[in-house]
Coordinates of C-alpha atoms and ligand atoms in Angstrom, one line a residue:
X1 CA -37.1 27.9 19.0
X2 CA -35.8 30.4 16.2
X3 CA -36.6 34.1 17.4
X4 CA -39.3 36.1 15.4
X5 CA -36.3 37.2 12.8
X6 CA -35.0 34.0 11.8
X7 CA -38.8 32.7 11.1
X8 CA -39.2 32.0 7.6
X9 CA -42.7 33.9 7.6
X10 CA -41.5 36.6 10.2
X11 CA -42.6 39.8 8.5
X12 CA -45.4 41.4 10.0
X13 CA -45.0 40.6 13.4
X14 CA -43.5 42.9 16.1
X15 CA -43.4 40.4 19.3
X16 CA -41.5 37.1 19.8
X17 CA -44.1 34.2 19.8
X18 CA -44.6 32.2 23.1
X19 CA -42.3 29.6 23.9
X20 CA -45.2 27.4 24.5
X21 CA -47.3 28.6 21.3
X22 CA -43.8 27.7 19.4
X23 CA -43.5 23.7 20.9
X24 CA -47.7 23.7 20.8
X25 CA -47.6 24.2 16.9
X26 CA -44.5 22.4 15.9
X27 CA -44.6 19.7 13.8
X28 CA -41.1 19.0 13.4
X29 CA -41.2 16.1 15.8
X30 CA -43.5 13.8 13.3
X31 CA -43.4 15.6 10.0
X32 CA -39.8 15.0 9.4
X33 CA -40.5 11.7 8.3
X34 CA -41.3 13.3 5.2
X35 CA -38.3 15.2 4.2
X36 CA -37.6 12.7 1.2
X37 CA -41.1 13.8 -0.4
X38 CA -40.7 17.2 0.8
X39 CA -37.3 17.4 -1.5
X40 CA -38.5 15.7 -4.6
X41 CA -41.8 18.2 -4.4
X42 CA -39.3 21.5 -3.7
X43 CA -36.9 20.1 -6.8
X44 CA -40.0 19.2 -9.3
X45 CA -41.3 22.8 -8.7
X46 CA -37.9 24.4 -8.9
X47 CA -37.3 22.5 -11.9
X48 CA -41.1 24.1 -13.2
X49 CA -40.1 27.9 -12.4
X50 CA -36.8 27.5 -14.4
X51 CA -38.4 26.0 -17.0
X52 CA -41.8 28.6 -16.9
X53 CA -39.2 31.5 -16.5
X54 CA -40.8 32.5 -13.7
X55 CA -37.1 32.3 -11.7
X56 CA -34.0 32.4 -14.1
X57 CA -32.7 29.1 -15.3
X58 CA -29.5 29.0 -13.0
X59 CA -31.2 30.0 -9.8
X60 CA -33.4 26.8 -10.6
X61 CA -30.3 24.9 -11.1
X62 CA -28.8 26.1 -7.8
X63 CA -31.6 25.3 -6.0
X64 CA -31.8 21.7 -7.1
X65 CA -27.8 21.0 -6.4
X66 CA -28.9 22.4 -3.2
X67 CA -31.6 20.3 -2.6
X68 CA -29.6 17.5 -3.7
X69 CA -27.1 18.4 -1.2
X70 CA -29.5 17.8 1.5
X71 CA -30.7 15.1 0.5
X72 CA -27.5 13.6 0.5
X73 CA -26.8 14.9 4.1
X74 CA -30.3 14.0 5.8
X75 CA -29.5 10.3 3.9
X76 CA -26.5 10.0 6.0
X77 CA -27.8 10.5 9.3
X78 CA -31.2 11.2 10.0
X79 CA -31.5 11.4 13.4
X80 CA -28.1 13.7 13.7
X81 CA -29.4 16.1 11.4
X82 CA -33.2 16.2 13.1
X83 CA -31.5 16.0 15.9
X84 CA -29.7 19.3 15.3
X85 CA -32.7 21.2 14.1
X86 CA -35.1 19.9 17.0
X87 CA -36.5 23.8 17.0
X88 CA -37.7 23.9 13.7
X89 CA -41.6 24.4 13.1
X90 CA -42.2 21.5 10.7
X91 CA -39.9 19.7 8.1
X92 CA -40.6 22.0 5.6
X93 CA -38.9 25.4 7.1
X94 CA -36.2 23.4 8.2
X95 CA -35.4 22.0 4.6
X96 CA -36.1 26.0 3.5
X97 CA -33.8 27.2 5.7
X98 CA -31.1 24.9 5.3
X99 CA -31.0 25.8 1.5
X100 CA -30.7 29.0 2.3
X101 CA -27.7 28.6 4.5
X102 CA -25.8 26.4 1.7
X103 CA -27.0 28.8 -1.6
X104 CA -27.8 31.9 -0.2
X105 CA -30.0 33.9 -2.1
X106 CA -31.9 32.1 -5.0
X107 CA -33.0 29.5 -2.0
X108 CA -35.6 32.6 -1.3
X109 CA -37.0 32.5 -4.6
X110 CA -37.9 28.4 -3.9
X111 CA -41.3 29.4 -2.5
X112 CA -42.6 31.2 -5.5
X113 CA -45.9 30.3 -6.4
X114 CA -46.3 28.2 -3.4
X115 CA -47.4 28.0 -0.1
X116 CA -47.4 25.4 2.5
X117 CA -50.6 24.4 2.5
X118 CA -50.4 22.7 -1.5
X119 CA -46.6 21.9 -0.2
X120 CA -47.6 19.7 2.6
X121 CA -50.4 18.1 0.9
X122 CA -48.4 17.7 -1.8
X123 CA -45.9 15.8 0.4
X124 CA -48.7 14.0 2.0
X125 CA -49.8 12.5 -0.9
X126 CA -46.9 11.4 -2.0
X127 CA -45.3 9.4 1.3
X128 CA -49.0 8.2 1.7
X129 CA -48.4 6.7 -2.3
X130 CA -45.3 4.7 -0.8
X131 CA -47.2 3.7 2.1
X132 CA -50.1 2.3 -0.4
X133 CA -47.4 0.5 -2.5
X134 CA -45.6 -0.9 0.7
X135 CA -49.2 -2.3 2.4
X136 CA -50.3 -3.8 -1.1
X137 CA -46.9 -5.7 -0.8
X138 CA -47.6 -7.0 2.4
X139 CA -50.7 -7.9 1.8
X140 CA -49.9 -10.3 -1.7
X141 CA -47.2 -11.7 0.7
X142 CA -49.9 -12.7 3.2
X143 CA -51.9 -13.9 0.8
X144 CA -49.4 -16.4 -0.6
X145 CA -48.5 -17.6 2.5
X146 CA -52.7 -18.1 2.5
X147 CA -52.7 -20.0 0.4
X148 CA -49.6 -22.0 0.5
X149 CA -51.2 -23.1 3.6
X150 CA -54.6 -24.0 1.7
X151 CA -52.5 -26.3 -0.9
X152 CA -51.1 -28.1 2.0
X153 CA -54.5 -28.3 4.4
X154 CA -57.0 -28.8 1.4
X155 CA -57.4 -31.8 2.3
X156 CA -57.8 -31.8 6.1
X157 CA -60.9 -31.6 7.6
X158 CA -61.8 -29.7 10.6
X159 CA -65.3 -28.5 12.5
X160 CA -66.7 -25.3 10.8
X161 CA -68.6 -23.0 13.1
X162 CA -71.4 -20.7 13.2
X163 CA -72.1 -19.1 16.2
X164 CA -69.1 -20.6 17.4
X165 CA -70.9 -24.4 17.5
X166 CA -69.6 -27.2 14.9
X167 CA -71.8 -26.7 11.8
X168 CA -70.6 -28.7 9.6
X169 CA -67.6 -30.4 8.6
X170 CA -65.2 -28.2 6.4
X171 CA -61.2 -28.4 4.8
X172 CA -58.7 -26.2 6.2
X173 CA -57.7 -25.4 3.5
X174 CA -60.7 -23.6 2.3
X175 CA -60.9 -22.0 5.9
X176 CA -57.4 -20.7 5.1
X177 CA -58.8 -19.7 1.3
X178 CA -61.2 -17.6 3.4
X179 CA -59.4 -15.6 5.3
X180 CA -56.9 -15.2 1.5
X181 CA -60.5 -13.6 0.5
X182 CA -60.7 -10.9 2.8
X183 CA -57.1 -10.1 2.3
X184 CA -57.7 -9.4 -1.6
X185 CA -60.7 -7.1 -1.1
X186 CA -58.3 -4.9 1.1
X187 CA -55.7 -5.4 -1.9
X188 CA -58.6 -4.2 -3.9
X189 CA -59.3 -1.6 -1.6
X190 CA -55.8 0.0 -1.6
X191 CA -55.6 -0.2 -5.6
X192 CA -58.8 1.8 -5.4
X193 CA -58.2 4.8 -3.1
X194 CA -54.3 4.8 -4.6
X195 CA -56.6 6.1 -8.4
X196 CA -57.9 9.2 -6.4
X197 CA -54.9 9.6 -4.3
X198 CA -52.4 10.4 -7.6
X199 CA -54.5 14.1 -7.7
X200 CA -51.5 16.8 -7.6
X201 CA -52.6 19.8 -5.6
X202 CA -49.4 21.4 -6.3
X203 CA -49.8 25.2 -7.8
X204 CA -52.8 25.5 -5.4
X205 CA -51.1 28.1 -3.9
X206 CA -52.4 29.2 0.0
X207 CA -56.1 28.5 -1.4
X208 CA -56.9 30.2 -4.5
X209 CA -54.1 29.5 -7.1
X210 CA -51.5 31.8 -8.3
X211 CA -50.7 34.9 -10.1
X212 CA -47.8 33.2 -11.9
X213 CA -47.7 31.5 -15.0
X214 CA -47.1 27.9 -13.6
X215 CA -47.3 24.8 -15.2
X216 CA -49.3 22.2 -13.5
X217 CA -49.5 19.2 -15.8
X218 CA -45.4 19.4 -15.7
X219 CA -45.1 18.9 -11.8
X220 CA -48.2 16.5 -12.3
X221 CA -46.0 14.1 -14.8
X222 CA -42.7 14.8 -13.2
X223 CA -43.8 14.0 -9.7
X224 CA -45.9 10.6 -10.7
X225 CA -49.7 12.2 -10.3
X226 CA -52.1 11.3 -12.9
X227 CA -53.8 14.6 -13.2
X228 CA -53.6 17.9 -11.3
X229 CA -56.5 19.1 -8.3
X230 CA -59.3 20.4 -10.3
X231 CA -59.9 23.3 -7.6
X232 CA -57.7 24.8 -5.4
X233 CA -59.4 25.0 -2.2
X234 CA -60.6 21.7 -2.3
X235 CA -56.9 20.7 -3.3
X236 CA -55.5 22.4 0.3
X237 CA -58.4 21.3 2.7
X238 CA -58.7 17.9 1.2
X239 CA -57.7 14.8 3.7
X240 CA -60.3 12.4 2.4
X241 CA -57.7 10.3 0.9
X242 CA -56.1 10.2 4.5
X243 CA -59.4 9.5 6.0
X244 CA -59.7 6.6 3.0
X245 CA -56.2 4.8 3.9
X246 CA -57.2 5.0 7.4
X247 CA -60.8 3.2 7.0
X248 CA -58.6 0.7 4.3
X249 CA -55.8 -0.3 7.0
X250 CA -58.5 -0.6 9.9
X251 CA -60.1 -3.1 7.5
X252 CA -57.1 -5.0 7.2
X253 CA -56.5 -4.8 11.0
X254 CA -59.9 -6.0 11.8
X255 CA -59.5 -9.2 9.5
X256 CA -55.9 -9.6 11.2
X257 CA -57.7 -9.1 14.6
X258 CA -60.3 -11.9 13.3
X259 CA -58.1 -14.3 12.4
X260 CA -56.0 -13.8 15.0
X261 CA -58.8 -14.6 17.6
X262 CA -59.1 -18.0 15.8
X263 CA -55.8 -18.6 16.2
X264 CA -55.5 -18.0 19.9
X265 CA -58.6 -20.1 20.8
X266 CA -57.1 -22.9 18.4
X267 CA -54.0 -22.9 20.5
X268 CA -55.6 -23.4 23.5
X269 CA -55.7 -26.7 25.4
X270 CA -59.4 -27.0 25.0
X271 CA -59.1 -26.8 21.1
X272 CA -55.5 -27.9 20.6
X273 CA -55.7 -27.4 17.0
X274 CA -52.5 -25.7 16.1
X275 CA -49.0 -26.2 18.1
X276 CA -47.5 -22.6 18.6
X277 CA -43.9 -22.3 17.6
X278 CA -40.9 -21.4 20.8
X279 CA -39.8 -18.7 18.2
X280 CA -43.3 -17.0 18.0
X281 CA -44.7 -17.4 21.3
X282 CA -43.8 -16.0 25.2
X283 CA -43.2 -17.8 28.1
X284 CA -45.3 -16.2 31.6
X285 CA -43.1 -14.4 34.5
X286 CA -44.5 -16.7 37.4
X287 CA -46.3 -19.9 35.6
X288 CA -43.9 -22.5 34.1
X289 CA -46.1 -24.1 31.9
X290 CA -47.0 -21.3 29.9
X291 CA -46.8 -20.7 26.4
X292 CA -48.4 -17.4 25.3
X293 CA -49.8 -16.6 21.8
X294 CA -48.7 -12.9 22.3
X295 CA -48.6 -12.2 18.5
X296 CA -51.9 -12.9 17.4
X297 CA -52.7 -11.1 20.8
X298 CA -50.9 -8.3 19.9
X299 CA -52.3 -8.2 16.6
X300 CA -56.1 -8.2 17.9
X301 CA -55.1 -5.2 20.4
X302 CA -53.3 -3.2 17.8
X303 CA -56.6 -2.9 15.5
X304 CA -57.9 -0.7 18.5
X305 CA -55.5 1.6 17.6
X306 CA -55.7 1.3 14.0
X307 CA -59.7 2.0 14.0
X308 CA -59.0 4.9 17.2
X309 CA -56.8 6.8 14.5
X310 CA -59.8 6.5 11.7
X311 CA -62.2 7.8 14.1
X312 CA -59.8 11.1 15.2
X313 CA -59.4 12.2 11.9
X314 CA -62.9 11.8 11.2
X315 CA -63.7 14.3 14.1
X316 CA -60.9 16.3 13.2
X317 CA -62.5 17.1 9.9
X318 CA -66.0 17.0 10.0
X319 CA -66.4 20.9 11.5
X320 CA -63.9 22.4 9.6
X321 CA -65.1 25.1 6.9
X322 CA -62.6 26.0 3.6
X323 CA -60.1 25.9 2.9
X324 CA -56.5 24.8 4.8
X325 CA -57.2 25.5 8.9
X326 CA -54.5 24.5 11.5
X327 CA -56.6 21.8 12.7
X328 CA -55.7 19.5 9.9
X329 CA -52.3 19.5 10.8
X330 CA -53.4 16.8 13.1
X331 CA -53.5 14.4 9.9
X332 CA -50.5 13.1 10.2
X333 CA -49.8 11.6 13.9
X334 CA -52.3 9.1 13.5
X335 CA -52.0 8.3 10.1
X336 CA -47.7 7.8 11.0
X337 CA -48.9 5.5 13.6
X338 CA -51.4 3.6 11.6
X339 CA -48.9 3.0 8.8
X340 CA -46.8 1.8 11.0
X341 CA -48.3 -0.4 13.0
X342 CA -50.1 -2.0 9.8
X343 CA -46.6 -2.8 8.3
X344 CA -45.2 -4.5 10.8
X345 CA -48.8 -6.3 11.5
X346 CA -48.8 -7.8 8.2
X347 CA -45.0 -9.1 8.3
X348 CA -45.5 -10.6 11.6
X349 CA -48.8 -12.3 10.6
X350 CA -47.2 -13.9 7.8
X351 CA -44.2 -15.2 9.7
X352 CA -46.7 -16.3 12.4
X353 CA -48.9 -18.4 9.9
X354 CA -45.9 -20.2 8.4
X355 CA -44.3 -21.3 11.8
X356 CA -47.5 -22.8 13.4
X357 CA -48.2 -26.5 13.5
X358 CA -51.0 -27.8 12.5
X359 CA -52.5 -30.8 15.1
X360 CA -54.1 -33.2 12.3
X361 CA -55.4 -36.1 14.5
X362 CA -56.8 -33.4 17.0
X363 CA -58.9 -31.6 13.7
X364 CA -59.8 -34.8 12.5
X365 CA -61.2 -36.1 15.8
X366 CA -62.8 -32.8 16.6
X367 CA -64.7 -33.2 13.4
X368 CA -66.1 -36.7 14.3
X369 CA -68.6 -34.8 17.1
X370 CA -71.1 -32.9 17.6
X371 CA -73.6 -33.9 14.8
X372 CA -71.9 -31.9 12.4
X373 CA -73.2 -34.1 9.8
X374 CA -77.3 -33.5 10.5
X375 CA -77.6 -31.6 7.6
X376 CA -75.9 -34.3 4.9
X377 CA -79.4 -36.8 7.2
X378 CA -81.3 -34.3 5.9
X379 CA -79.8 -34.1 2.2
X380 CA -80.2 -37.8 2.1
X381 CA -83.8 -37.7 2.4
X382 CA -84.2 -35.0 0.2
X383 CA -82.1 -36.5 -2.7
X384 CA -84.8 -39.6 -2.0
X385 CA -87.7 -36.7 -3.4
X386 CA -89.1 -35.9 0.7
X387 CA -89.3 -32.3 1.1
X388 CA -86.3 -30.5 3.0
X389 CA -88.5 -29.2 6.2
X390 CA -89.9 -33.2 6.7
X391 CA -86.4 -34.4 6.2
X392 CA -85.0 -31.9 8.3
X393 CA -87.6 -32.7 10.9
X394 CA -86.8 -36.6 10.9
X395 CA -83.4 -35.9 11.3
X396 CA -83.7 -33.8 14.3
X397 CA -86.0 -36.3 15.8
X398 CA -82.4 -38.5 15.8
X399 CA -80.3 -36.3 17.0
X400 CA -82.9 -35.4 19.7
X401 CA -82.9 -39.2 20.6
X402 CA -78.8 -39.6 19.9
X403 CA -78.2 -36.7 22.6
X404 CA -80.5 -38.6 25.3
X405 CA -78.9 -41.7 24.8
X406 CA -75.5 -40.1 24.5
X407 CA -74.7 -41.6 20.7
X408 CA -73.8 -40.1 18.0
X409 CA -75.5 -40.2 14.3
X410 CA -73.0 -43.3 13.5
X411 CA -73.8 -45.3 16.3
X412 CA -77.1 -45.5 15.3
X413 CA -78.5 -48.9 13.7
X414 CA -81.2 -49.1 10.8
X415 CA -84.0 -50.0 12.7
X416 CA -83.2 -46.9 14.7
X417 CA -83.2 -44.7 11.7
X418 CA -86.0 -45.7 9.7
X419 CA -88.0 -45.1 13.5
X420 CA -87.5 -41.6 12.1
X421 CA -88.1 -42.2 8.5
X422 CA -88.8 -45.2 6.4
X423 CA -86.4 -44.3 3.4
X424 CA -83.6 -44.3 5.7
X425 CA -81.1 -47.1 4.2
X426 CA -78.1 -48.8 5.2
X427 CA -76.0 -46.9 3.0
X428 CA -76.9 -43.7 5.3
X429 CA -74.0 -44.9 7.7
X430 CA -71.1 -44.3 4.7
X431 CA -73.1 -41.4 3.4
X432 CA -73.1 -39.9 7.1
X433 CA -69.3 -40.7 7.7
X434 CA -67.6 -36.8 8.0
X435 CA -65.4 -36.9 5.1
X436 CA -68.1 -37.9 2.7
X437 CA -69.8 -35.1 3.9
X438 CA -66.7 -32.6 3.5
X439 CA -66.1 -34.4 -0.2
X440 CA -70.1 -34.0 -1.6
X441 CA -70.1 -29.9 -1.2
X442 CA -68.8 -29.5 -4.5
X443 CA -71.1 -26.4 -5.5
X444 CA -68.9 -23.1 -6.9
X445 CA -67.0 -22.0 -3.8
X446 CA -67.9 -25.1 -1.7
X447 CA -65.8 -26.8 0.8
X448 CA -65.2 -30.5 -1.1
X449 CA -61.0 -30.6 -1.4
X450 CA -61.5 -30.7 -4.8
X451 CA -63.3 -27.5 -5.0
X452 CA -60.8 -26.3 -2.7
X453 CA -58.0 -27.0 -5.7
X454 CA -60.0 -25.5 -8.3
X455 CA -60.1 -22.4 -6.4
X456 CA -56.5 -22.2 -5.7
X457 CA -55.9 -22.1 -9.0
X458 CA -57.8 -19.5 -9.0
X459 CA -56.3 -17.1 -6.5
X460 CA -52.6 -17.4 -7.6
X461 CA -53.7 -16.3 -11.2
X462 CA -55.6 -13.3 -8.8
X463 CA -52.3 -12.8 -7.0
X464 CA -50.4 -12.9 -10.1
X465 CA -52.8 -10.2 -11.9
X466 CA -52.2 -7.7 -8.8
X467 CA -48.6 -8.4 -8.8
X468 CA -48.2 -7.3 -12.4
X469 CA -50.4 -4.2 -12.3
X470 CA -48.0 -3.6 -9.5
X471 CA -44.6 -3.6 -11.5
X472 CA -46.4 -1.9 -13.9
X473 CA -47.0 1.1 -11.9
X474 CA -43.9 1.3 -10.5
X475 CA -43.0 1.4 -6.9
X476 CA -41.5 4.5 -5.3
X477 CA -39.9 2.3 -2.4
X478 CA -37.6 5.2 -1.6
X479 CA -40.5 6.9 -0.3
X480 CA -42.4 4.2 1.4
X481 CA -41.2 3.0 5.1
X482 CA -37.4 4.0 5.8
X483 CA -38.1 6.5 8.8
X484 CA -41.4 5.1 9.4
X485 CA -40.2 2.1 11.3
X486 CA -37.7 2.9 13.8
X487 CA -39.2 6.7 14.2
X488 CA -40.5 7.6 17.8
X489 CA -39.7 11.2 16.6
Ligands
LIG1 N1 -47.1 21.8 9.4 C1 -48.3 22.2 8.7 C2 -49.2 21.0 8.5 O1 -48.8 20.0 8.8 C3 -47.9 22.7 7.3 C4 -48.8 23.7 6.7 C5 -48.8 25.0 7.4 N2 -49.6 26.0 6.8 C6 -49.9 27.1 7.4 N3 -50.8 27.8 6.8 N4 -49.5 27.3 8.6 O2 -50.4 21.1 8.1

């Protein structure tokens, strides 16, 4: 660590700090990940003090080449130049300093009009932007694959659960269509917090805004916000839009997590109703036979995570007065993690979905027990003007006497039935059969393969519509997941 006179803020202290109070407060180690935002920020503003006169014009100038330099060198080798720097106190001293050492003098005028705490958040905001791009990505590629999967399945029927008993007979393509659903809200979700995220708390100064004569709406347009922080001590102490992204990406990890439990029990031996693929699944150590769904596993396990990072910054803020306190430099840890682990989540699920096989004869069979089509008995009667509860309670009367004679609703003849009810006919048999019962639930959002269709026509207009808003906002890529990945910084 720097002694006390190479510290950028060294001025009033006398002592050298404690070697442990210098590694406890660095955030170097994590916050370097956001040197990319941390030079567009510094160039935007520099740009602004030229331009205001608050710096002269060729000082600005100086201090973007500089900046530009950096760039250029941190570009080439990341983990060298971190690497070199280890002892810096967070990303945005280090960038300082190194300016200083390639320009020399104007490099000190960079922090005019600014303090850390609207530079960090200012940062902040911007990699989190990238990251909100990136996961909305993920998640329209997801949900094609969704519903690539629904085109091909719609018409393949399979047991629906409640409670996880067969209900009633359903298409897997409209089970697939269901999970698409969930995957659009959390689209929706991320298009929503990304309107209050594109606030620009630069010019906030340390807490209470500035004695110089900045210009705001400039670094606002210049840097991609859509207005500037109305108050400058909410603008520094503000981390609800971390707090937001984290509750949006445990959502999406808790639908991952749920479809990935479906998944794994489908691919047991008791189910057998999807084939895992060699190049997504694990072999065991000791037991031959073994084929392990370890992704999906993975993917349940990971939303632990995802929601355990939610909750820390949760407690992290809810004690802290105004405006910018040390403890909210624990933001960013978590949220690294969470981004992280929700990027490659989403990829993998994707893959995973594509390269599974689908057991047919098993889903079909599955579907023919377990009285799954008691309620379609009932419907019968009810279409023949009986009242749904007496209907209902004739049917159950069969099924009662099916289980103790170990039939099912098929094998049962007409005199049998109309025991139960006289208006039971022979056509009940074809009206009973499983597929007649998927193919009648043609209500708006029902399972019938042809309702299925009509609401995949649906979703790829849906998909297309977020796409386009998409392109239309532009994507700051640059900024999204490079040294998010492959940092264990
Ligand atoms: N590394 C700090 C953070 O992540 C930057 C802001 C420091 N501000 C300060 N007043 N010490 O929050």
């Amino acid at each position: 660590m720097q002694s006390n006179k190479t510290k950028l803020w060294a001025g009033r202290s006398t002592e050298e700090t404690n070697k442990l109070l210098d590694e406890f407060n660095s955030s170097f180690p994590f916050d370097f990940r956001l040197w990319r935002v941390d030079i567009k920020a510094s160039k935007v503003h520099a740009e602004m003090l030229g331009k205001t006169g608050i710096i002269e014009q060729a000082d600005s100038t100086k201090i973007i080449e500089g900046l530009n330099s950096i760039y250029a060198e941190i570009e080439k080798d990341e983990r060298a130049w971190f690497e070199a720097r280890k002892d810096e106190e967070d990303i945005h001293m280090a960038i300082e300093r190194r300016l200083t050492d390639l320009i020399g003098e104007p490099a000190r005028k960079l922090h005019t009009a600014r303090s850390r705490n609207d530079q960090v958040v200012t940062d902040l905001r911007l990699w989190l932007l990238g990251q909100n791009y990136l996961t909305c990505n993920l998640l329209i590629d997801l949900r094609i694959v969704l519903t690539k999967l629904a085109e091909r399945d719609a018409e393949q029927i399979m047991p629906g659960y409640t409670h996880l008993q067969k209900a009633q007979p359903i298409s897997l393509g409209h089970h697939w269509l269901a999970h698409q659903e969930r995957f659009t809200r959390d689209s929706e979700r991320f298009e929503e917090i990304r309107k209050r995220l594109k606030f620009n708390p630069l010019g906030s100064g340390a807490l209470a805004g500035t004695t110089y004569p900045i210009d705001r709406h400039f670094t606002t347009e210049k840097l991609g916000f859509s207005e500037p922080c109305r108050n400058s001590l909410d603008a520094v102490s503000d981390r609800d839009f971390v707090a937001e992204h984290q509750f949006a990406s445990s959502m999406v990890m808790i639908h991952l997590s749920q479809l990935s439990e479906e998944l794994i029990l489908w691919s047991t031996d008791e189910f057998k109703f999807i084939d895992l693929d060699d190049r997504f699944a694990t072999g065991s150590s000791m037991m031959p036979q073994k084929k392990n769904p370890d992704v999906p596993e993975l993917l349940r396990g990971k939303a632990g995570r995802v929601i355990g990072n939610l909750q820390a910054l949760l407690i992290v803020l809810k004690g802290l007065p105004l405006a910018y306190n040390k403890d909210l430099q624990e933001d960013k840890e978590g949220l690294f993690d969470t981004c992280k682990t929700l990027s490659i989540c989403l990829e993998i699920m994707s893959r995973f979905l594509e390269s599974i096989k689908i057991n047919s004869e098993r889903l079909t069979q599955a579907t023919g027990q377990g009285f799954m089509n008691a309620t379609d008995g009932a419907d019968y009667l009810v279409k023949k003007g009986i009242s749904f509860r007496e209907a209902y309670y004739a049917v159950g009367q069969a099924v009662k006497y099916s289980v103790e004679n170990k039939k099912s609703l098929l094998d049962l003849n007409e005199s049998e039935w109309k025991n139960f009810h006289p208006l039971f006919d022979l056509n009940l048999k074809e009206y009973l059969q499983p597929v007649n019962c998927l193919m009648q639930r043609e209500s708006y959002g029902g399972t019938s393969p042809k309702e299925v269709k009509k609401q995949i026509e649906k979703v790829w207009a849906y998909i297309e519509k977020h796409r386009q808003t998409f392109q239309k906002e532009g994507i700051p890529i640059h900024e999204s997941n490079d040294s998010c990945r492959w940092s264990r910084l």
